[in-house]
Coordinates of N, CA and C in Angstrom, one line a residue:
M1 N 1.0 -1.2 0.0 CA 0.1 -0.1 0.0 C 0.8 1.3 0.1
S2 N 0.4 2.0 -0.6 CA 1.3 3.5 -0.8 C 1.0 4.4 0.4
S3 N 2.2 5.1 0.6 CA 2.0 5.9 1.9 C 1.0 7.1 1.7
T4 N 0.7 7.9 2.7 CA -0.3 8.8 2.4 C 0.4 10.0 2.5
S5 N -0.2 11.1 1.9 CA 0.4 12.4 2.0 C 0.1 13.1 3.1
Q6 N 0.9 14.2 3.6 CA 0.6 15.0 4.7 C -0.8 15.7 4.6
K7 N -1.3 15.9 3.5 CA -2.6 16.6 3.4 C -3.6 15.6 3.8
H8 N -3.5 14.3 3.3 CA -4.2 13.3 3.6 C -4.2 13.1 5.3
K9 N -3.2 13.0 5.8 CA -2.9 12.8 7.3 C -3.7 14.1 8.1
E10 N -3.4 15.1 7.7 CA -4.1 16.3 8.3 C -5.6 16.2 8.1
F11 N -6.1 15.8 7.0 CA -7.7 15.9 6.5 C -8.2 14.8 7.6
V12 N -7.6 13.6 7.8 CA -8.3 12.5 8.4 C -8.0 12.7 9.9
A13 N -7.3 13.7 10.3 CA -6.8 13.6 11.8 C -8.0 14.5 12.6
E14 N -9.1 15.1 12.1 CA -10.0 15.8 12.7 C -11.3 15.9 12.0
P15 N -12.3 16.4 12.8 CA -13.6 16.4 12.1 C -13.5 17.5 10.8
M16 N -14.5 17.2 9.7 CA -14.3 17.9 8.7 C -14.6 19.4 8.7
G17 N -15.7 19.7 9.5 CA -16.3 21.1 9.6 C -16.5 21.7 8.4
E18 N -16.2 23.0 8.1 CA -16.3 23.8 6.9 C -15.0 23.8 6.0
K19 N -14.2 22.7 6.0 CA -13.0 22.7 5.1 C -13.5 22.8 3.7
S20 N -12.4 23.5 3.0 CA -12.7 23.6 1.5 C -12.5 22.3 0.8
V21 N -13.2 22.1 -0.3 CA -12.9 21.0 -1.2 C -11.5 20.7 -1.5
M22 N -10.7 21.8 -1.3 CA -9.3 21.7 -1.8 C -8.5 21.0 -0.6
A23 N -9.3 20.9 0.6 CA -8.4 20.2 1.8 C -8.3 18.6 1.4
L24 N -9.2 18.2 0.7 CA -9.2 16.8 0.3 C -7.9 16.4 -0.4
A25 N -7.4 15.2 0.0 CA -6.3 14.7 -0.7 C -6.6 14.5 -2.1
G26 N -5.5 14.8 -3.0 CA -5.7 14.5 -4.5 C -6.4 15.8 -5.1
I27 N -7.1 16.5 -4.4 CA -7.8 17.8 -5.0 C -6.9 19.1 -4.8
G28 N -6.3 19.7 -5.9 CA -5.5 20.8 -5.8 C -6.4 22.0 -6.2
E29 N -5.7 23.0 -6.8 CA -6.5 24.3 -7.1 C -7.3 24.1 -8.1
V30 N -6.6 23.4 -9.2 CA -7.4 23.1 -10.5 C -8.6 22.4 -10.4
L31 N -8.5 21.3 -9.8 CA -9.6 20.4 -9.7 C -10.8 21.0 -8.6
G32 N -10.0 21.6 -7.7 CA -11.0 22.3 -6.8 C -11.8 23.4 -7.3
K33 N -11.2 24.1 -8.2 CA -12.0 25.1 -8.9 C -13.2 24.6 -9.7
R34 N -12.7 23.3 -10.5 CA -13.9 22.8 -11.3 C -14.9 22.1 -10.4
L35 N -14.6 21.7 -9.3 CA -15.6 21.1 -8.3 C -16.5 22.3 -7.8
E36 N -15.8 23.2 -7.5 CA -16.5 24.6 -7.0 C -17.6 24.9 -7.8
E37 N -17.1 25.0 -9.2 CA -18.1 25.6 -10.3 C -19.4 24.7 -10.4
K38 N -19.3 23.4 -10.0 CA -20.5 22.4 -10.1 C -20.9 22.4 -8.6
G39 N -20.7 23.2 -7.9 CA -21.4 23.2 -6.5 C -20.8 22.5 -5.6
F40 N -19.6 21.9 -5.6 CA -19.0 21.1 -4.7 C -18.0 22.0 -4.1
D41 N -18.4 23.0 -3.3 CA -17.2 23.9 -2.8 C -16.7 23.6 -1.4
K42 N -17.4 22.7 -0.8 CA -16.7 22.1 0.6 C -16.5 20.7 0.5
A43 N -15.6 20.2 1.4 CA -15.2 19.0 1.5 C -16.7 18.1 1.9
Y44 N -17.4 18.5 2.8 CA -18.6 17.8 3.1 C -19.6 17.6 2.0
V45 N -19.5 18.3 1.1 CA -20.4 18.3 -0.1 C -19.9 17.1 -0.9
V46 N -18.6 17.0 -1.2 CA -17.9 15.7 -1.9 C -18.2 14.6 -1.0
L47 N -18.2 14.6 0.4 CA -18.4 13.5 1.1 C -20.0 13.1 1.0
G48 N -20.7 14.0 0.8 CA -22.2 13.6 0.6 C -22.5 12.8 -0.6
Q49 N -21.6 13.3 -1.7 CA -21.6 12.3 -3.0 C -21.0 11.0 -2.8
F50 N -19.9 11.0 -2.0 CA -19.2 9.7 -1.5 C -20.3 8.8 -1.0
L51 N -21.0 9.4 0.1 CA -22.0 8.5 0.7 C -23.2 8.2 -0.3
V52 N -23.5 9.1 -0.9 CA -24.7 8.6 -1.9 C -24.4 7.5 -2.8
L53 N -23.0 7.4 -3.2 CA -22.6 6.4 -4.1 C -22.3 5.3 -3.1
K54 N -22.6 5.2 -1.8 CA -22.4 4.1 -1.0 C -21.1 3.8 -0.8
K55 N -20.0 4.7 -0.7 CA -18.7 4.5 -0.5 C -18.1 3.5 -1.6
D56 N -18.7 3.4 -2.7 CA -18.1 2.5 -3.6 C -16.9 3.2 -4.5
E57 N -15.9 2.6 -4.4 CA -14.7 3.0 -5.0 C -14.7 3.4 -6.5
E58 N -15.2 2.2 -7.3 CA -15.4 2.5 -8.8 C -16.3 3.5 -9.1
L59 N -17.6 3.8 -8.4 CA -18.4 4.8 -8.8 C -18.0 6.1 -8.4
F60 N -17.3 6.3 -7.2 CA -16.8 7.5 -6.8 C -15.6 8.0 -7.7
R61 N -14.7 6.9 -8.1 CA -13.7 7.4 -9.1 C -14.3 7.9 -10.3
D62 N -15.3 7.1 -10.9 CA -16.0 7.6 -12.2 C -16.5 8.9 -11.9
W63 N -17.1 9.2 -10.9 CA -17.7 10.4 -10.7 C -16.8 11.6 -10.6
L64 N -15.8 11.4 -9.9 CA -14.7 12.3 -9.8 C -14.0 12.5 -11.1
K65 N -13.7 11.6 -12.0 CA -13.3 11.8 -13.3 C -14.1 12.6 -14.0
D66 N -15.5 12.2 -14.2 CA -16.5 12.9 -14.8 C -16.8 14.4 -14.6
T67 N -16.7 14.5 -13.2 CA -17.1 15.8 -12.6 C -16.0 16.9 -12.8
C68 N -14.7 16.4 -12.5 CA -13.7 17.6 -12.6 C -12.4 17.0 -13.4
G69 N -12.6 15.8 -14.0 CA -11.3 15.5 -14.8 C -10.1 14.9 -14.0
A70 N -10.4 14.3 -12.8 CA -9.2 13.9 -11.9 C -8.6 12.6 -12.5
N71 N -7.4 12.6 -12.5 CA -6.7 11.4 -13.1 C -6.7 10.3 -11.9
A72 N -6.1 9.1 -12.4 CA -6.2 7.7 -11.4 C -5.7 8.2 -10.0
K73 N -4.5 8.8 -10.0 CA -3.9 9.1 -8.7 C -4.7 9.9 -7.9
Q74 N -5.2 11.1 -8.6 CA -6.1 12.0 -7.8 C -7.3 11.3 -7.4
Q75 N -7.9 10.5 -8.2 CA -9.1 9.8 -7.8 C -8.7 8.9 -6.6
G76 N -7.8 8.1 -6.6 CA -7.3 7.2 -5.4 C -7.1 7.9 -4.2
D77 N -6.3 9.0 -4.3 CA -6.0 9.9 -3.2 C -7.2 10.4 -2.5
C78 N -8.1 10.9 -3.2 CA -9.4 11.4 -2.8 C -10.2 10.5 -2.1
Y79 N -10.4 9.2 -2.8 CA -11.3 8.2 -2.4 C -10.7 7.5 -1.0
G80 N -9.3 7.5 -0.8 CA -8.7 6.9 0.2 C -8.8 7.8 1.4
C81 N -8.7 9.1 1.1 CA -8.9 10.3 2.2 C -10.3 10.2 2.8
L82 N -11.2 10.1 1.9 CA -12.8 10.1 2.4 C -12.9 8.8 3.1
R83 N -12.6 7.7 2.6 CA -12.8 6.5 3.2 C -12.3 6.3 4.6
E84 N -11.0 6.9 4.8 CA -10.3 6.6 6.0 C -11.0 7.7 7.0
W85 N -11.4 8.8 6.5 CA -12.2 9.7 7.5 C -13.6 9.1 7.9
C86 N -14.2 8.5 7.0 CA -15.5 7.8 7.3 C -15.2 6.8 8.4
D87 N -14.1 6.0 8.4 CA -13.8 5.0 9.2 C -13.5 5.5 10.5
S88 N -12.9 6.8 10.6 CA -12.6 7.4 11.9 C -14.0 8.1 12.5
F89 N -14.9 8.6 11.6 CA -15.7 9.7 12.2 C -17.1 9.2 12.1
L90 N -17.5 8.1 11.3 CA -18.9 7.8 11.0 C -19.1 6.4 11.7

């Protein structure tokens, strides 16, 4: 298993609150802006989509690719970040 980024570690270490969508691992400024333009401005809004998709990795990755053009690494980083956050806080 690959190691997690500092961004990932910081995100999963505490409740989500009002964090920006760009606080999610795998989501930088470019993808963050694309998500914001489609109404996904906060990390919790992306979490909502993640939960609507029943935490299914393939569905979430496809949604992220279709919604903001995330590549495979970005998709995996974001999925792993949300999955670990859910394991800790839900």
